[in-house]
XYZ file of C-alpha atoms in Angstrom:
419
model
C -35.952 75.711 -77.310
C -38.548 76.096 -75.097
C -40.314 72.769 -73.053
C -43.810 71.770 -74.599
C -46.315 72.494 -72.394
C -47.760 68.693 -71.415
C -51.797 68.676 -71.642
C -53.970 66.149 -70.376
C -55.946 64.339 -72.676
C -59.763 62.721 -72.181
C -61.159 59.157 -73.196
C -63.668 57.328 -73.784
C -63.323 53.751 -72.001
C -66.426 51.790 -73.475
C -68.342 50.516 -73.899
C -66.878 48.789 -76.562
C -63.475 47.659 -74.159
C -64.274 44.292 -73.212
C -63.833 45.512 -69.872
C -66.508 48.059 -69.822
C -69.160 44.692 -69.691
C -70.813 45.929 -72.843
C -72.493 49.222 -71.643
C -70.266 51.127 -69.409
C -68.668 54.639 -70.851
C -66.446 56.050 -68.896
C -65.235 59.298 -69.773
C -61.444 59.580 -68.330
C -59.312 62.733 -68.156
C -55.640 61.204 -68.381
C -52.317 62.457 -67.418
C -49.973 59.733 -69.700
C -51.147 56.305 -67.962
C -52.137 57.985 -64.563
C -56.201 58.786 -64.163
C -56.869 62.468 -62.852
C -60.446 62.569 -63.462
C -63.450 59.285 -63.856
C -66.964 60.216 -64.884
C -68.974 57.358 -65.700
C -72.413 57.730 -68.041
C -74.751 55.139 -67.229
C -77.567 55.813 -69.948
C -76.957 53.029 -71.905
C -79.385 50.148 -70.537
C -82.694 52.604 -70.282
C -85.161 49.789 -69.954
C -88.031 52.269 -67.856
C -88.360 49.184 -65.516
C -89.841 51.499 -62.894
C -92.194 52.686 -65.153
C -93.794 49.706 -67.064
C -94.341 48.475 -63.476
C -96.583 51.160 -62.841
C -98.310 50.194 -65.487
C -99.160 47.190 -65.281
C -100.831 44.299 -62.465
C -98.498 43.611 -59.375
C -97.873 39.865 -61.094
C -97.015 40.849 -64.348
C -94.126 42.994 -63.181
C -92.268 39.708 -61.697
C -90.551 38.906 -64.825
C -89.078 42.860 -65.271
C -86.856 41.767 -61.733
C -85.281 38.912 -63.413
C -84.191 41.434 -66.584
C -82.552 43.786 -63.957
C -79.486 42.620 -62.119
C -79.793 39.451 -65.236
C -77.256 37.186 -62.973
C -79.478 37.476 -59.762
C -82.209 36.820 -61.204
C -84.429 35.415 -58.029
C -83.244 37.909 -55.162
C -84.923 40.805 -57.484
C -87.748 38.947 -57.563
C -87.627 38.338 -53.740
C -87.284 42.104 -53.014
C -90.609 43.323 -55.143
C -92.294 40.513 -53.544
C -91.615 40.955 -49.976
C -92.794 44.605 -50.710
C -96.290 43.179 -52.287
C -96.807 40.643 -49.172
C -95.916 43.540 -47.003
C -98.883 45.852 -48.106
C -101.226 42.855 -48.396
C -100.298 41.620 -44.693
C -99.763 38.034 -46.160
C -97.219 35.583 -45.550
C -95.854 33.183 -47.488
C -95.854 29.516 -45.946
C -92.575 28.177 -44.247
C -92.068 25.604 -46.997
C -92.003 28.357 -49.521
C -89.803 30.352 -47.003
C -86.984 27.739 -47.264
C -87.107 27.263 -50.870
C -86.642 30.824 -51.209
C -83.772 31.252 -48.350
C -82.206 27.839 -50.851
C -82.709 29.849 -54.500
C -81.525 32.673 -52.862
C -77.877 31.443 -52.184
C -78.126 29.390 -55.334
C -78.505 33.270 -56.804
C -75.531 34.378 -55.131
C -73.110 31.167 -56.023
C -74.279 31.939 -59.572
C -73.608 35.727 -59.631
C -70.119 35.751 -58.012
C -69.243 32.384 -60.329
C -69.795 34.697 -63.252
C -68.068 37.507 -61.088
C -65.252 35.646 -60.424
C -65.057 34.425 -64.461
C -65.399 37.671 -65.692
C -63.325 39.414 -63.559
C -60.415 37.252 -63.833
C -60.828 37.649 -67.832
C -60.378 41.569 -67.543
C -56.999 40.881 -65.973
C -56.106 38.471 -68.157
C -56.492 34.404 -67.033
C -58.735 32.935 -69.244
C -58.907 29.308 -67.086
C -61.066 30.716 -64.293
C -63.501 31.668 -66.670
C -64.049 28.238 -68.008
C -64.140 27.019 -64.687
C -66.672 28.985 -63.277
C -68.678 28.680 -66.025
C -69.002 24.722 -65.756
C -70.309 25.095 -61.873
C -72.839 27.948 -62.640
C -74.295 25.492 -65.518
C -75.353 23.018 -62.906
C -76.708 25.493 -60.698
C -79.171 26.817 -64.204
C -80.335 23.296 -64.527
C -81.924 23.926 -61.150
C -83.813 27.330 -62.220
C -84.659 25.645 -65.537
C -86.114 22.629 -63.333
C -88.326 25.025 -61.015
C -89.693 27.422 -63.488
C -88.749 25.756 -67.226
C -86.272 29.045 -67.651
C -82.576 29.280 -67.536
C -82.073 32.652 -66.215
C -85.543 34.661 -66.182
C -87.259 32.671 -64.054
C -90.190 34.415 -62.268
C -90.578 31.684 -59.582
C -91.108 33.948 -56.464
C -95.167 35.239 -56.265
C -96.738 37.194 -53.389
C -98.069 34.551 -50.725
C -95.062 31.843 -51.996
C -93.629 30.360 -54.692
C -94.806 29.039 -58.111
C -94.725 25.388 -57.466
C -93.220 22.839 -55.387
C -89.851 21.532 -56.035
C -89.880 18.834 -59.120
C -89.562 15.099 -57.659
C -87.093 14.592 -60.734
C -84.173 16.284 -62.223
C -84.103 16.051 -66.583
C -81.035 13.804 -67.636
C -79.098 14.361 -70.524
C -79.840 12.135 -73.547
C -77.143 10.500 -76.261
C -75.773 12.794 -78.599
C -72.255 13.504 -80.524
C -70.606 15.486 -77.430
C -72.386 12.840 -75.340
C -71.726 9.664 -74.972
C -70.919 6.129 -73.404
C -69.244 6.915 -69.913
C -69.160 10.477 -70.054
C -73.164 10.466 -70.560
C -73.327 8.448 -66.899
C -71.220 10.293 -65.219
C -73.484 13.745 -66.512
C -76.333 11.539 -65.524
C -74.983 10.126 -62.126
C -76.548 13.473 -59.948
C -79.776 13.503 -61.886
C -81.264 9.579 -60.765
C -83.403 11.051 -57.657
C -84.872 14.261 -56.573
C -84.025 18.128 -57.193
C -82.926 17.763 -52.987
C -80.961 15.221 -54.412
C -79.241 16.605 -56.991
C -78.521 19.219 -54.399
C -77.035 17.252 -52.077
C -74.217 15.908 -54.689
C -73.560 19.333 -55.874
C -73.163 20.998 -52.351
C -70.588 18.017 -51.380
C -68.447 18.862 -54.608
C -68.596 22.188 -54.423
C -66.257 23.221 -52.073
C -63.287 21.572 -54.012
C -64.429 23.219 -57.029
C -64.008 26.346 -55.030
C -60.619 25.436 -53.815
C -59.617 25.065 -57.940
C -60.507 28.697 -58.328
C -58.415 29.715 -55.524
C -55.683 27.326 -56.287
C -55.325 29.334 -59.701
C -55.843 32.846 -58.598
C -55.397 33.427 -54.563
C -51.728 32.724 -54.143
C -50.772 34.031 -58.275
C -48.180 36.358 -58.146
C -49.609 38.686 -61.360
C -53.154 38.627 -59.644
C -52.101 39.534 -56.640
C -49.834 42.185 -58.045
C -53.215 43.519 -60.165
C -55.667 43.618 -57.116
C -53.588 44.018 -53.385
C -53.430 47.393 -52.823
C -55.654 48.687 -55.714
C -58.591 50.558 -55.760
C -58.355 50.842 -51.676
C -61.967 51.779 -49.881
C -61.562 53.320 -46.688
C -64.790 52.052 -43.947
C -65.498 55.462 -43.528
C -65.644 56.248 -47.423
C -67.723 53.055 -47.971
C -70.135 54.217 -45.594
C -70.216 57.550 -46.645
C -70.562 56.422 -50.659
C -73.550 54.121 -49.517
C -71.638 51.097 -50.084
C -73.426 47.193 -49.233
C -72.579 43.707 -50.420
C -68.916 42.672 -50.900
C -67.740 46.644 -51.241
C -68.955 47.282 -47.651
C -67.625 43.775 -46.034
C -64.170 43.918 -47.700
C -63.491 47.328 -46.101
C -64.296 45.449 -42.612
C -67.765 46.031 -42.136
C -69.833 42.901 -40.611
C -73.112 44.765 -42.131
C -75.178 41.768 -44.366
C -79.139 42.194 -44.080
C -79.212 38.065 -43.787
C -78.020 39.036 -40.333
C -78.871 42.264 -39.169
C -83.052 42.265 -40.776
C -83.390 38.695 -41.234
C -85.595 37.584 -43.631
C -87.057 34.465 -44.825
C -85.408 31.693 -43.000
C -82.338 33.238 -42.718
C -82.631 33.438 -38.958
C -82.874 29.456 -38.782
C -80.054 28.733 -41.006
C -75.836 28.953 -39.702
C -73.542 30.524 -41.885
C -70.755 33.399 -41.373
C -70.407 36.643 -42.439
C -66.426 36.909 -44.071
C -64.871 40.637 -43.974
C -61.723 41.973 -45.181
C -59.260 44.077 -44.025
C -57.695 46.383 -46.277
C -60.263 47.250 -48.285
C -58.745 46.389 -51.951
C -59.572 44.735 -54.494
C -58.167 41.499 -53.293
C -59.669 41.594 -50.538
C -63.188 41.861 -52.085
C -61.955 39.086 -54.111
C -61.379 36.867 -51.213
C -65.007 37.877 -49.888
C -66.759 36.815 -52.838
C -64.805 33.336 -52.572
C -65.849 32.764 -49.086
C -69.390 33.907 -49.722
C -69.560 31.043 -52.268
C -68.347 28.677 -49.713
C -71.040 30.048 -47.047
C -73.524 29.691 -49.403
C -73.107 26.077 -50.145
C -73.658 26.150 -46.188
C -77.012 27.191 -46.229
C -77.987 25.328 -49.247
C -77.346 22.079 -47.909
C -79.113 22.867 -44.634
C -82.426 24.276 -46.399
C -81.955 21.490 -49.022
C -81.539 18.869 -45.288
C -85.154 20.540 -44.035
C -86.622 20.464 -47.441
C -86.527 17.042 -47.041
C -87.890 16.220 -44.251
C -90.598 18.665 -43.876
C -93.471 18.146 -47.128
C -95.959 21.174 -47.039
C -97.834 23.723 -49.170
C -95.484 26.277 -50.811
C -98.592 28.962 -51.852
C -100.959 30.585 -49.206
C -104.902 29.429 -49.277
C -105.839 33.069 -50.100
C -107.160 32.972 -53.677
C -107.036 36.854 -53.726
C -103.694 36.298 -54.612
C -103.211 32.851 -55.271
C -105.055 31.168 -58.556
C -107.317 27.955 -57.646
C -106.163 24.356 -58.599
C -106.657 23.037 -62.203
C -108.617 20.157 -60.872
C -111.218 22.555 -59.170
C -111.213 24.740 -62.242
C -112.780 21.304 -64.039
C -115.387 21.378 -61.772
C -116.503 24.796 -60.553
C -117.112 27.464 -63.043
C -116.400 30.302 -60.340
C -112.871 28.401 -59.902
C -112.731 28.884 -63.700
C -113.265 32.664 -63.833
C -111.410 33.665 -60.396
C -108.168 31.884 -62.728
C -108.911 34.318 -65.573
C -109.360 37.146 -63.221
C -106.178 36.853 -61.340
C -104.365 36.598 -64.601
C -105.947 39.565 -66.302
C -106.946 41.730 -63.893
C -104.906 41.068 -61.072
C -105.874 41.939 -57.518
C -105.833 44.721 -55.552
C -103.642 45.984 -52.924
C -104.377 48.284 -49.888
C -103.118 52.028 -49.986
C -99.854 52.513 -48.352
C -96.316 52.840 -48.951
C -93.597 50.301 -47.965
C -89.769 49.451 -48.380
C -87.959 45.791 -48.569
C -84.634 44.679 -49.354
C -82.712 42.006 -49.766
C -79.336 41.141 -49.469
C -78.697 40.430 -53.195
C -75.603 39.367 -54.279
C -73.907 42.713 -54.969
C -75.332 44.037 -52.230
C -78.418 45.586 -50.711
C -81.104 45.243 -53.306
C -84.346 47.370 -52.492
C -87.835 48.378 -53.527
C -90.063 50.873 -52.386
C -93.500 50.372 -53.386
C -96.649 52.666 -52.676
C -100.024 51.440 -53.878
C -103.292 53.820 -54.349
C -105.620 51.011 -53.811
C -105.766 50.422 -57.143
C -104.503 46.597 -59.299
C -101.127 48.130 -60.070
C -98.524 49.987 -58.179
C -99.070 53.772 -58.053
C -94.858 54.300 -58.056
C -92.119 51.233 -58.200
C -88.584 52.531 -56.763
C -85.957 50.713 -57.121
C -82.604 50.588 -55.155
C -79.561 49.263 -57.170
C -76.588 48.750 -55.027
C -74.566 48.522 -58.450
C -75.700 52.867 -58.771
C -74.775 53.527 -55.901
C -70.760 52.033 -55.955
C -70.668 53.303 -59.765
C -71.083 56.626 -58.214
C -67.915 56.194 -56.253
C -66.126 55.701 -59.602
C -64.033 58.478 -59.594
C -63.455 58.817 -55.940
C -61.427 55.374 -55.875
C -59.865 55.530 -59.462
C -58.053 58.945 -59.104
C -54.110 58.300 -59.093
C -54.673 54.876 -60.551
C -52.933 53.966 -63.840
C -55.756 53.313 -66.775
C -54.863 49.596 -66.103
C -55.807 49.683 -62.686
C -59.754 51.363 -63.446
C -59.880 47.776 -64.973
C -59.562 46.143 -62.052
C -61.496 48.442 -60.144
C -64.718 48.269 -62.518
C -64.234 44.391 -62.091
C -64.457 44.594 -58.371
C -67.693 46.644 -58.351
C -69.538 43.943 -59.591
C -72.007 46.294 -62.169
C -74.944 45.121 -64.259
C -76.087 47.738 -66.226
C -79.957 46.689 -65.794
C -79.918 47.586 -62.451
C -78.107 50.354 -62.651
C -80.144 52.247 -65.792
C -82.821 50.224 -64.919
């Protein structure tokens, strides 16, 4: 009797797998468990970002940044509004320089805390999750205390930030899950200040970082999931336009915080980790140190903070909207407010790029006005697009458990990515 002849057969991996983070299909040509072919379809998040910001005022397009990359929220913001102060020559004070440098690393400990959750869940250890989750939820009380929103918070604006930090952090009140000692010790960071609160979460921190490695670093089954998976060469992350954790894990010391400081980042210490193979351990190991060099630079803005009281929005009320108490008084105050918030301003013809090194890597906009109250074309540069692209160059010869790992590792947020 003659042998069958064996076929390959094709897939569809999500986006209902829980692994495929709600909107990823990948379309996989398999030979048994072995992957001989990836192509990934990313139309499944349209939003037309780039588009509505066209149409509308350079202010009113703040808010679309938060919905792209939705865990970091604040360094999209940061991007489109370095581009808007770049074309309008402005500068935001050093007060609001800091507190942006701070939110920015607050940004990053939030995204790779949900990185690190997530990720862990798609190869099967549920306790990390939990974990992670109970840090980042101290971190959100401190975007809901700036701007009154958990996630979306639209804090940044051209010339500095919305307001100053709050004096006072919100405490948790009596209720069923609640109670007695458990409602002081919720309470016990919350008696001062915002800087505070900071301070108390920056020392503790670090040894809830060491929990997360104490349950995953040294695990035999994680380690046998991630070392030597999904291996990135230096020249191949290069050459794939790699940045973030995908770039440093294949030993490449390139972070924009460094090389094209911005903000304060020149005036704060930290370190830049890289890895050494390349694999998805290794990125794994970045992402944990870039928590722990975050917490670095939060406690030193958070040290400065303090001791240095100033004006976080520039005196240029082109941009800027007048005081409320000024507004009582002087009808032109009154009508400049409704002006800026209708209207807008406008901003002088050219064409400029800025980025920022978000959390999954180099986060960019390229903005070109006409003169006009609203940009004349919003481009946006998703770092998430670019290592999606690599898909099936670092999947191929993998086993179907393995693309798991790999998707993990990349980090993706379909906003950005679509946008």
């Amino acid at each position: 009797m003659a042998a069958q002849e064996i076929r390959n057969y094709t897939m569809n991996f999500g986006p209902q797998h829980p692994a495929a983070h709600g909107v990823l299909r990948l379309v996989l040509e398999m030979d048994g468990e072995t992957v001989v072919r990836a192509d990934p379809h990313i139309g499944l998040l349209h939003r037309g970002t780039e588009k509505l910001a066209e149409s509308k005022p350079f202010n009113q397009s703040i808010g679309y940044m938060d919905r792209l990359d939705y865990v970091s929220m604040m360094c999209n913001e940061h991007a489109y509004v370095r581009a808007i102060e770049t074309l309008l020559g402005i500068e935001a004070p050093v007060r609001a320089q800091y507190i942006r440098t701070m939110f920015d690393e607050i940004t990053r400990i939030l995204n790779h805390l949900m990185w690190v959750g997530s990720n862990a869940l798609d190869l099967g250890a549920m306790a990390v999750f939990l974990y992670a989750f109970r840090e980042r939820e101290e971190l959100m009380d401190c975007y809901e205390a700036v701007s009154g929103a958990r996630m979306h918070a639209t804090y940044y604006r051209p010339g500095g930030v919305y307001r100053d930090l709050p004096g006072k952090m919100s405490q948790y009140r009596e209720s069923p899950w609640h109670k007695g000692n458990d409602l002081k010790r919720l309470n016990a960071w919350r008696e001062g200040s915002m800087l505070d609160y900071l301070d108390a979460f920056t020392a503790d921190f670090s040894k809830k970082v060491d929990e997360y490695e104490e349950l995953l670093t040294d695990n035999r089954i994680w380690k046998q999931r991630t070392v030597g998976i999904g291996v990135v060469s230096p020249e191949m992350a290069q050459q794939w336009g790699m940045t973030g954790a995908m770039l440093r894990g294949s030993g490449i010391a390139w972070d924009l915080r460094k090389k094209q400081p911005y903000a304060k980042y020149a005036d704060v210490d930290f370190d830049i980790p890289v890895g050494v193979n390349g694999d998805c351990y290794d990125r794994y190991l970045v992402r944990v140190e870039e928590m722990r060099q975050s917490n670095r630079i939060i406690k030193q803005c958070a040290d400065w903070l303090r001791a240095n009281p100033g004006p976080v929005m520039v005196e240029n009320f082109k941009v800027a909207p007048p005081k409320r108490e000024a507004m009582k008084e002087d009808m032109e105050a009154l009508i400049h407010h409704f002006k800026l918030f209708t209207e807008g301003y406008g901003v002088p013809a050219g064409e400029t790029y800025a980025a920022v090194e978000a959390p999954k890597g180099e986060f960019g906009c390229y903005l070109v006005s006409d003169g006009a109250n609203k940009p004349f074309r919003v481009h946006l540069r998703a770092p998430g697009f670019a290592h999606l692209s690599s898909m099936d160059a670092v999947v191929r010869g993998h086993m179907l458990a393995d693309a798991v790992a790999v998707i993990g590792t990349y980090d993706l947020v379909f906003g950005e990515v679509d946008r």
